[in-house]
């Protein structure tokens, strides 16, 4: 018990050091708990009261719980792959722990628990209010809550064990020093594919069903039971507990989970001692010896001077750092979801198509603001602790900021403009909106890049361990507020041509005085949102002192 | 070459550096010594532009760091105590990047020469994340020397270096000065300071409590054959007693 007590003490000390953060965290968790609890209770009541649902309401609820378990288990499986490598096999305290007079199996047992907590705690906390809500609505006996929580914990142990074993295999077969990159890439690609796949199913089609068709779909869903799936064991255990019974599935789940976790700890201990983790060691086969010339693609950028040199360096780091390119995969999925969602709204009536097209002008601004916080905002902070190299070089802060801006701009403009063209084309909007859509996308891309790079430079976080961590700051909040303000103002400017097009098609032309005025105003707005943050960021970065504040 | 006048650096009410003045001439190696927390690293960071002075001035080659930062920084090479470099670049790519950043003519050839000098050519095409601490330190030296700066500022030069590399670095610092360069270094190694430096500055609680050549310092403590370590211990104890009184 010494090792877990040590970990607990460390966690408590960390909480004590940042009490405000702990309070905010507890408040947020409480909010989520109360919200999910209320939603679950309302959902259960809705199903119970659904006309004509009769005896299948329980089966529908059980299948819904199984679906929730399955989705969250998949989420745990995705996150545990990288988490297991970092926590179970590559943590910095492992050599220290193994030097203690404690058996290796115990040390790895602790590491398995840590992996479980890191990967499955949040999904478990999210599922808890669902189970509590179900128990309250179905007047469950007190023992239900105990069994339900045990089933929940046991259920998420399965993907943790499977992910930890998969990570072990990966570290043997992945190219030397690339286990973490491969794991991150696989996790993000699978998650992006899952999100895109689920969106491609277009669940909104359910709203098009007639009441009879919906009843039939509900009955088919209630009868859909795959008994061999662990999620079915979990839901079966919960359902029997609602009636005050202990299901054999609950016992099976508990035994399998504990055995798997213990087995993983044992296997990890053996593998560690046997030096199994070939792909974890950074040193691989000896590389090419001798003077390797610069790649051909570097030449045109290198001619741009220091800015080109920085862009080349950033591109190389982007290609090799999974925490950076995984962000791009997430963005690709986000853009894909946006395109599929908007395209699915295509209708016969031109007026309706134009209405959606007008809304698209607004959403493009919001979307690009969301993209910018993941791509443009972290760029300066990604220099990390190597920032001293730029700081001691004969460079102005403005040059650094502009190099980041020019590096990110093509991607953002292509994404914004590309989505603008694609969505307008897929919707078949009127010519006025077909012109407005790519303009809105490109302008939003430029503004989000300027705003992101500028505010990212003004509020750098060189100590962040990943790009996703960088926006969690005052600067990130300011970016989101200003990014949304840009989207709102651009929407207002595009509202006039949209209104004219909807009201009297063909009455508005971009080449008219009013059309040029709208374009000019959008241009000025974009320029302001781009240049001012870049100037502000340059000035703040010039005053930045390493190791201070 | 390096001129520091009445340098002050405060963090809130705490004065980490309190009115420090010194210069490093061409052809000179100056060692900045002092106990932990004396203000050595803060001084070095102010000289390299990583920190902005709260008061006083720093100039390099006659260019004020505040007014002409680019000209001043162009004349400086800096080796920090902790060699944080871009982990996902190779050693060669890092030097190529820095050559582009500083506009070094024939950057590739110079990078190759320094990689060879520090015996890094075999690992030059490997990612820096695979380097040992000593290899990173050597690469940082190569990065600092790539543009042939007339002034070199080094914070703890020997950390992590193997005996061979430590010997080379010691010789390199002396050679740079003998060739007309100016070298400012901080170190906890009295042996290194005694071996390579022409002058020693002893910092205590942000102030210079003693400065001079080894001969001058020996005269100050009144022991003809005192080692730098003995001088350091005596002077810092005296300074501590003076501060307490």
PDB file of N, CA, C and O in Angstrom, chain B residues 31 197-202 208 210-217 228:
ATOM      1  N   UNK B  31      35.888  35.047 -16.065  1.00  0.00           N
ATOM      2  CA  UNK B  31      35.029  34.068 -15.392  1.00  0.00           C
ATOM      3  C   UNK B  31      34.189  34.771 -14.336  1.00  0.00           C
ATOM      4  O   UNK B  31      34.716  35.552 -13.533  1.00  0.00           O
ATOM      5  N   UNK B 197      40.841  31.502 -17.404  1.00  0.00           N
ATOM      6  CA  UNK B 197      40.433  32.910 -17.360  1.00  0.00           C
ATOM      7  C   UNK B 197      41.600  33.852 -17.084  1.00  0.00           C
ATOM      8  O   UNK B 197      42.550  33.516 -16.383  1.00  0.00           O
ATOM      9  N   UNK B 198      41.497  35.050 -17.674  1.00  0.00           N
ATOM     10  CA  UNK B 198      42.471  36.099 -17.412  1.00  0.00           C
ATOM     11  C   UNK B 198      42.058  36.896 -16.180  1.00  0.00           C
ATOM     12  O   UNK B 198      42.886  37.417 -15.455  1.00  0.00           O
ATOM     13  N   UNK B 199      40.760  37.025 -16.029  1.00  0.00           N
ATOM     14  CA  UNK B 199      40.240  37.766 -14.877  1.00  0.00           C
ATOM     15  C   UNK B 199      39.059  37.011 -14.284  1.00  0.00           C
ATOM     16  O   UNK B 199      38.356  36.280 -14.993  1.00  0.00           O
ATOM     17  N   UNK B 200      38.841  37.246 -13.018  1.00  0.00           N
ATOM     18  CA  UNK B 200      37.734  36.597 -12.319  1.00  0.00           C
ATOM     19  C   UNK B 200      36.872  37.686 -11.670  1.00  0.00           C
ATOM     20  O   UNK B 200      37.415  38.651 -11.115  1.00  0.00           O
ATOM     21  N   UNK B 201      35.565  37.528 -11.794  1.00  0.00           N
ATOM     22  CA  UNK B 201      34.639  38.421 -11.088  1.00  0.00           C
ATOM     23  C   UNK B 201      33.904  37.571 -10.075  1.00  0.00           C
ATOM     24  O   UNK B 201      33.337  36.535 -10.436  1.00  0.00           O
ATOM     25  N   UNK B 202      33.913  37.988  -8.838  1.00  0.00           N
ATOM     26  CA  UNK B 202      33.223  37.213  -7.803  1.00  0.00           C
ATOM     27  C   UNK B 202      31.929  37.934  -7.425  1.00  0.00           C
ATOM     28  O   UNK B 202      31.957  39.068  -6.941  1.00  0.00           O
ATOM     29  N   UNK B 208      29.285  42.597  -7.242  1.00  0.00           N
ATOM     30  CA  UNK B 208      30.664  42.117  -7.413  1.00  0.00           C
ATOM     31  C   UNK B 208      31.437  42.448  -6.135  1.00  0.00           C
ATOM     32  O   UNK B 208      31.559  43.627  -5.760  1.00  0.00           O
ATOM     33  N   UNK B 210      34.567  41.016  -5.547  1.00  0.00           N
ATOM     34  CA  UNK B 210      36.004  41.025  -5.847  1.00  0.00           C
ATOM     35  C   UNK B 210      36.195  40.819  -7.332  1.00  0.00           C
ATOM     36  O   UNK B 210      35.391  40.140  -7.973  1.00  0.00           O
ATOM     37  N   UNK B 211      37.242  41.402  -7.880  1.00  0.00           N
ATOM     38  CA  UNK B 211      37.551  41.162  -9.291  1.00  0.00           C
ATOM     39  C   UNK B 211      39.037  41.355  -9.511  1.00  0.00           C
ATOM     40  O   UNK B 211      39.703  42.075  -8.762  1.00  0.00           O
ATOM     41  N   UNK B 212      39.544  40.698 -10.513  1.00  0.00           N
ATOM     42  CA  UNK B 212      40.959  40.851 -10.838  1.00  0.00           C
ATOM     43  C   UNK B 212      41.553  39.572 -11.364  1.00  0.00           C
ATOM     44  O   UNK B 212      40.858  38.543 -11.470  1.00  0.00           O
ATOM     45  N   UNK B 213      42.851  39.649 -11.691  1.00  0.00           N
ATOM     46  CA  UNK B 213      43.551  38.444 -12.149  1.00  0.00           C
ATOM     47  C   UNK B 213      43.832  37.569 -10.926  1.00  0.00           C
ATOM     48  O   UNK B 213      43.635  37.992  -9.784  1.00  0.00           O
ATOM     49  N   UNK B 214      44.347  36.383 -11.166  1.00  0.00           N
ATOM     50  CA  UNK B 214      44.670  35.482 -10.047  1.00  0.00           C
ATOM     51  C   UNK B 214      45.678  36.150  -9.109  1.00  0.00           C
ATOM     52  O   UNK B 214      45.555  36.060  -7.878  1.00  0.00           O
ATOM     53  N   UNK B 215      46.665  36.825  -9.693  1.00  0.00           N
ATOM     54  CA  UNK B 215      47.685  37.491  -8.869  1.00  0.00           C
ATOM     55  C   UNK B 215      47.035  38.552  -7.976  1.00  0.00           C
ATOM     56  O   UNK B 215      47.321  38.644  -6.776  1.00  0.00           O
ATOM     57  N   UNK B 216      46.148  39.339  -8.599  1.00  0.00           N
ATOM     58  CA  UNK B 216      45.493  40.413  -7.835  1.00  0.00           C
ATOM     59  C   UNK B 216      44.609  39.832  -6.717  1.00  0.00           C
ATOM     60  O   UNK B 216      44.553  40.367  -5.608  1.00  0.00           O
ATOM     61  N   UNK B 217      43.946  38.736  -7.029  1.00  0.00           N
ATOM     62  CA  UNK B 217      43.070  38.125  -6.017  1.00  0.00           C
ATOM     63  C   UNK B 217      43.894  37.531  -4.871  1.00  0.00           C
ATOM     64  O   UNK B 217      43.511  37.606  -3.701  1.00  0.00           O
ATOM     65  N   UNK B 228      42.326  29.225  -6.512  1.00  0.00           N
ATOM     66  CA  UNK B 228      41.112  30.008  -6.723  1.00  0.00           C
ATOM     67  C   UNK B 228      40.003  29.522  -5.791  1.00  0.00           C
ATOM     68  O   UNK B 228      39.190  30.301  -5.304  1.00  0.00           O
TER      69      UNK B 228
END
